[in-house]
PDB file of C-alpha atoms in Angstrom:
ATOM      1  CA  MET A  52     128.613 112.504 117.737  1.00 65.00           C
ATOM      2  CA  ASP A  53     129.867 115.287 119.994  1.00 82.00           C
ATOM      3  CA  PRO A  54     132.667 114.272 122.452  1.00 82.00           C
ATOM      4  CA  GLU A  55     130.679 115.844 125.332  1.00 87.00           C
ATOM      5  CA  GLN A  56     127.668 113.665 124.485  1.00 87.00           C
ATOM      6  CA  ILE A  57     129.861 110.577 124.180  1.00 84.00           C
ATOM      7  CA  SER A  58     131.559 111.207 127.518  1.00 86.00           C
ATOM      8  CA  ARG A  59     128.253 111.846 129.308  1.00 89.00           C
ATOM      9  CA  ALA A  60     126.724 108.690 127.804  1.00 88.00           C
ATOM     10  CA  PHE A  61     129.781 106.681 128.829  1.00 86.00           C
ATOM     11  CA  VAL A  62     129.713 108.071 132.378  1.00 91.00           C
ATOM     12  CA  GLU A  63     125.981 107.357 132.732  1.00 93.00           C
ATOM     13  CA  HIS A  64     126.467 103.791 131.469  1.00 90.00           C
ATOM     14  CA  TYR A  65     129.559 103.142 133.599  1.00 91.00           C
ATOM     15  CA  TYR A  66     128.133 104.304 136.921  1.00 94.00           C
ATOM     16  CA  SER A  67     124.667 102.801 136.451  1.00 95.00           C
ATOM     17  CA  THR A  68     126.369  99.467 135.651  1.00 94.00           C
ATOM     18  CA  PHE A  69     128.727  99.853 138.627  1.00 94.00           C
ATOM     19  CA  ASP A  70     125.752 100.488 140.931  1.00 96.00           C
ATOM     20  CA  THR A  71     123.671  97.532 139.689  1.00 96.00           C
ATOM     21  CA  ASN A  72     126.042  94.906 138.236  1.00 95.00           C
ATOM     22  CA  ARG A  73     129.775  95.544 138.692  1.00 94.00           C
ATOM     23  CA  SER A  74     130.771  92.341 136.880  1.00 93.00           C
ATOM     24  CA  GLY A  75     128.990  93.802 133.830  1.00 91.00           C
ATOM     25  CA  LEU A  76     131.841  96.319 133.533  1.00 90.00           C
ATOM     26  CA  ALA A  77     134.162  93.603 132.161  1.00 88.00           C
ATOM     27  CA  SER A  78     133.290  94.450 128.547  1.00 83.00           C
ATOM     28  CA  LEU A  79     134.598  98.000 129.033  1.00 83.00           C
ATOM     29  CA  TYR A  80     138.186  96.900 129.623  1.00 85.00           C
ATOM     30  CA  GLN A  81     140.952  95.280 127.587  1.00 82.00           C
ATOM     31  CA  GLU A  82     144.081  93.452 128.681  1.00 84.00           C
ATOM     32  CA  ASN A  83     146.082  96.692 128.338  1.00 85.00           C
ATOM     33  CA  SER A  84     143.560  98.625 130.463  1.00 87.00           C
ATOM     34  CA  MET A  85     144.688  99.931 133.831  1.00 89.00           C
ATOM     35  CA  LEU A  86     142.804 101.068 136.921  1.00 90.00           C
ATOM     36  CA  THR A  87     144.525 102.908 139.742  1.00 89.00           C
ATOM     37  CA  PHE A  88     142.226 102.647 142.759  1.00 87.00           C
ATOM     38  CA  GLU A  89     143.282 104.780 145.733  1.00 84.00           C
ATOM     39  CA  GLY A  90     146.932 104.540 144.607  1.00 85.00           C
ATOM     40  CA  GLN A  91     146.844 100.787 143.960  1.00 90.00           C
ATOM     41  CA  PRO A  92     147.320  99.740 140.281  1.00 92.00           C
ATOM     42  CA  PHE A  93     145.377  96.935 138.587  1.00 93.00           C
ATOM     43  CA  MET A  94     146.313  95.875 135.042  1.00 92.00           C
ATOM     44  CA  GLY A  95     144.061  93.968 132.634  1.00 90.00           C
ATOM     45  CA  ALA A  96     140.329  93.429 132.405  1.00 89.00           C
ATOM     46  CA  GLN A  97     140.218  90.443 134.766  1.00 94.00           C
ATOM     47  CA  ASN A  98     142.245  92.103 137.540  1.00 95.00           C
ATOM     48  CA  ILE A  99     140.197  95.297 137.294  1.00 93.00           C
ATOM     49  CA  VAL A 100     136.875  93.464 137.521  1.00 93.00           C
ATOM     50  CA  VAL A 101     138.118  91.365 140.459  1.00 96.00           C
ATOM     51  CA  LYS A 102     139.023  94.576 142.309  1.00 94.00           C
ATOM     52  CA  LEU A 103     135.682  96.240 141.559  1.00 94.00           C
ATOM     53  CA  THR A 104     133.603  93.182 142.491  1.00 94.00           C
ATOM     54  CA  THR A 105     135.458  92.591 145.766  1.00 93.00           C
ATOM     55  CA  LEU A 106     135.099  96.081 147.221  1.00 91.00           C
ATOM     56  CA  PRO A 107     133.902  95.909 150.853  1.00 88.00           C
ATOM     57  CA  PHE A 108     130.329  96.987 150.037  1.00 88.00           C
ATOM     58  CA  ASP A 109     127.595  95.368 147.981  1.00 87.00           C
ATOM     59  CA  GLN A 110     125.212  98.232 147.346  1.00 91.00           C
ATOM     60  CA  CYS A 111     125.960 101.812 146.380  1.00 94.00           C
ATOM     61  CA  LYS A 112     124.613 104.712 144.335  1.00 96.00           C
ATOM     62  CA  HIS A 113     126.767 107.237 142.474  1.00 95.00           C
ATOM     63  CA  HIS A 114     125.469 110.803 142.231  1.00 95.00           C
ATOM     64  CA  ILE A 115     127.479 112.602 139.551  1.00 95.00           C
ATOM     65  CA  SER A 116     128.185 116.314 140.145  1.00 93.00           C
ATOM     66  CA  THR A 117     130.492 117.118 137.224  1.00 92.00           C
ATOM     67  CA  THR A 118     131.625 115.515 133.990  1.00 92.00           C
ATOM     68  CA  ASP A 119     134.354 117.323 132.060  1.00 91.00           C
ATOM     69  CA  CYS A 120     135.760 116.095 128.757  1.00 90.00           C
ATOM     70  CA  GLN A 121     138.717 116.964 126.497  1.00 88.00           C
ATOM     71  CA  PRO A 122     140.244 115.434 123.371  1.00 84.00           C
ATOM     72  CA  SER A 123     143.499 113.702 124.347  1.00 81.00           C
ATOM     73  CA  GLY A 124     146.358 111.999 122.530  1.00 72.00           C
ATOM     74  CA  PRO A 125     145.553 110.227 119.247  1.00 73.00           C
ATOM     75  CA  PRO A 126     142.573 111.375 117.150  1.00 71.00           C
ATOM     76  CA  GLY A 127     139.368 110.118 118.733  1.00 74.00           C
ATOM     77  CA  ALA A 128     140.770 109.722 122.258  1.00 81.00           C
ATOM     78  CA  LEU A 129     139.021 111.425 125.168  1.00 86.00           C
ATOM     79  CA  ILE A 130     139.998 112.177 128.730  1.00 88.00           C
ATOM     80  CA  VAL A 131     137.056 112.553 131.112  1.00 90.00           C
ATOM     81  CA  PHE A 132     137.070 113.791 134.706  1.00 91.00           C
ATOM     82  CA  VAL A 133     134.107 112.927 136.936  1.00 92.00           C
ATOM     83  CA  SER A 134     133.331 114.041 140.485  1.00 91.00           C
ATOM     84  CA  GLY A 135     130.401 113.335 142.720  1.00 91.00           C
ATOM     85  CA  ASN A 136     129.085 111.511 145.758  1.00 92.00           C
ATOM     86  CA  LEU A 137     129.033 107.790 146.435  1.00 91.00           C
ATOM     87  CA  GLN A 138     126.283 106.725 148.830  1.00 93.00           C
ATOM     88  CA  LEU A 139     126.917 103.349 150.447  1.00 91.00           C
ATOM     89  CA  ALA A 140     123.983 101.329 151.757  1.00 91.00           C
ATOM     90  CA  GLY A 141     123.574 101.844 155.500  1.00 88.00           C
ATOM     91  CA  GLU A 142     125.897 104.875 155.650  1.00 87.00           C
ATOM     92  CA  GLN A 143     124.560 108.264 156.723  1.00 85.00           C
ATOM     93  CA  HIS A 144     127.195 110.362 154.934  1.00 85.00           C
ATOM     94  CA  PRO A 145     128.155 109.900 151.267  1.00 88.00           C
ATOM     95  CA  LEU A 146     131.769 109.639 150.156  1.00 87.00           C
ATOM     96  CA  LYS A 147     132.964 112.332 147.776  1.00 87.00           C
ATOM     97  CA  PHE A 148     134.951 110.928 144.857  1.00 88.00           C
ATOM     98  CA  SER A 149     136.809 111.937 141.739  1.00 89.00           C
ATOM     99  CA  GLN A 150     137.647 109.714 138.812  1.00 90.00           C
ATOM    100  CA  GLY A 151     139.591 110.318 135.639  1.00 89.00           C
ATOM    101  CA  LEU A 152     139.269 108.059 132.632  1.00 88.00           C
ATOM    102  CA  TRP A 153     140.717 107.872 129.154  1.00 85.00           C
ATOM    103  CA  PHE A 154     139.224 106.037 126.207  1.00 80.00           C
ATOM    104  CA  ASP A 155     139.617 105.911 122.444  1.00 74.00           C
ATOM    105  CA  LEU A 156     136.664 106.572 120.134  1.00 63.00           C
ATOM    106  CA  ILE A 157     138.331 104.619 117.300  1.00 58.00           C
ATOM    107  CA  ILE A 158     138.363 101.504 119.490  1.00 55.00           C
ATOM    108  CA  LEU A 159     134.773 102.299 120.425  1.00 54.00           C
ATOM    109  CA  LEU A 160     133.780 102.340 116.736  1.00 52.00           C
ATOM    110  CA  LEU A 161     135.818  99.243 115.825  1.00 53.00           C
ATOM    111  CA  SER A 162     134.276  97.293 118.704  1.00 53.00           C
ATOM    112  CA  ASN A 163     130.786  97.770 117.229  1.00 49.00           C
ATOM    113  CA  GLY A 164     129.643 100.339 119.758  1.00 45.00           C
ATOM    114  CA  ILE A 165     131.016  98.722 122.898  1.00 48.00           C
ATOM    115  CA  ASP A 166     132.765 101.407 124.946  1.00 47.00           C
ATOM    116  CA  THR A 167     136.288 100.519 125.967  1.00 54.00           C
ATOM    117  CA  ALA A 168     137.811 102.332 128.927  1.00 57.00           C
ATOM    118  CA  LEU A 169     141.562 102.040 128.641  1.00 67.00           C
ATOM    119  CA  ASN A 170     142.738 103.822 131.784  1.00 75.00           C
ATOM    120  CA  MET A 171     140.994 104.993 134.956  1.00 73.00           C
ATOM    121  CA  VAL A 172     142.066 106.613 138.233  1.00 72.00           C
ATOM    122  CA  PHE A 173     139.701 106.620 141.249  1.00 70.00           C
ATOM    123  CA  ASN A 174     140.137 108.533 144.528  1.00 67.00           C
ATOM    124  CA  ARG A 175     137.923 109.454 147.414  1.00 67.00           C
ATOM    125  CA  VAL A 176     138.008 113.117 148.333  1.00 66.00           C
ATOM    126  CA  LYS A 177     138.632 113.854 151.993  1.00 58.00           C
ATOM    127  CA  GLU A 178     135.671 115.952 153.113  1.00 52.00           C
ATOM    128  CA  TRP A 179     135.983 118.940 155.433  1.00 45.00           C
ATOM    129  CA  ARG A 180     132.980 120.387 157.243  1.00 47.00           C
ATOM    130  CA  SER A 181     133.441 123.146 159.817  1.00 48.00           C
ATOM    131  CA  GLY A 182     136.940 121.926 160.599  1.00 49.00           C
ATOM    132  CA  CYS A 183     135.878 118.272 160.670  1.00 53.00           C
ATOM    133  CA  VAL A 184     136.983 115.465 158.373  1.00 53.00           C
ATOM    134  CA  TYR A 185     135.608 111.996 157.672  1.00 53.00           C
ATOM    135  CA  MET A 186     138.457 109.482 157.823  1.00 56.00           C
ATOM    136  CA  ASP A 187     138.697 105.744 157.475  1.00 56.00           C
ATOM    137  CA  VAL A 188     140.276 104.380 160.631  1.00 58.00           C
ATOM    138  CA  PRO A 189     141.197 100.834 161.675  1.00 57.00           C
ATOM    139  CA  LYS A 190     138.245  99.103 163.331  1.00 51.00           C
ATOM    140  CA  GLU A 191     140.303  98.357 166.451  1.00 52.00           C
ATOM    141  CA  LYS A 192     140.490 102.138 167.042  1.00 45.00           C
ATOM    142  CA  GLU A 193     136.701 102.391 167.040  1.00 43.00           C
ATOM    143  CA  GLY A 194     135.319 103.448 170.398  1.00 48.00           C
ATOM    144  CA  ASP A 195     138.714 103.857 172.049  1.00 48.00           C
ATOM    145  CA  GLY A 196     137.359 106.826 173.990  1.00 49.00           C
ATOM    146  CA  GLU A 197     139.960 109.384 172.907  1.00 48.00           C
ATOM    147  CA  GLY A 198     137.424 111.663 171.182  1.00 46.00           C
ATOM    148  CA  GLY A 199     137.846 113.878 168.117  1.00 48.00           C
ATOM    149  CA  GLY A 200     140.964 115.675 167.027  1.00 45.00           C
ATOM    150  CA  ARG A 201     143.399 112.818 167.621  1.00 45.00           C
ATOM    151  CA  GLU A 202     146.197 112.158 165.147  1.00 47.00           C
ATOM    152  CA  ILE A 203     145.286 109.188 162.913  1.00 46.00           C
ATOM    153  CA  PRO A 204     147.387 108.157 159.906  1.00 49.00           C
ATOM    154  CA  TYR A 205     145.700 107.672 156.527  1.00 49.00           C
ATOM    155  CA  VAL A 206     144.194 104.204 156.202  1.00 49.00           C
ATOM    156  CA  PRO A 207     142.736 103.031 152.868  1.00 53.00           C
ATOM    157  CA  PHE A 208     139.007 102.205 152.835  1.00 53.00           C
ATOM    158  CA  ASN A 209     138.584  98.443 153.085  1.00 52.00           C
ATOM    159  CA  ALA A 210     136.778  95.763 155.097  1.00 51.00           C
ATOM    160  CA  ASN A 211     138.986  96.405 158.138  1.00 52.00           C
ATOM    161  CA  THR A 212     138.155 100.102 158.464  1.00 53.00           C
ATOM    162  CA  THR A 213     135.229 102.217 159.531  1.00 53.00           C
ATOM    163  CA  ARG A 214     134.348 105.829 158.737  1.00 52.00           C
ATOM    164  CA  GLU A 215     134.679 108.267 161.620  1.00 57.00           C
ATOM    165  CA  LEU A 216     134.092 112.002 161.888  1.00 52.00           C
ATOM    166  CA  LEU A 217     137.147 113.689 163.393  1.00 54.00           C
ATOM    167  CA  CYS A 218     136.909 117.310 164.533  1.00 55.00           C
ATOM    168  CA  PRO A 219     139.475 119.622 166.130  1.00 52.00           C
ATOM    169  CA  GLU A 220     138.954 120.240 169.803  1.00 52.00           C
TER     170      GLU A 220
END
């Protein structure tokens, strides 16, 4: 099978499972798998699945824009880069994201067709529109009346943040 076809099939399976049943991703990881999520590392299948299933949103839909694939490292290994939009339930604006992943086709074949993602990196892309940017800000800052364009330090997306559109004055 062509590496491009394999990577596209993997990406389709991964994101459809993420969107409908995140705990179902457990079979894709091994104990030596690693996920770096917004700069925070998680090692091992159990830790990765705990992170993915405890994200501060229950429903989402990934819309993939690009999937690029290259052979990497040992024979049969692939590196895949994915970008797209992540629409969260109840949110007007989607998040842009990029994710890199590496997996080994030999492991895929030895595991009787079960894909095994060994390493993944996920990041949200900060979106600029006409000089504006969507930023995650602490909830206590919400509605503080200062208006757009104020200096706000980067805050990781979590249950204690909200998305806000900041524009220069």
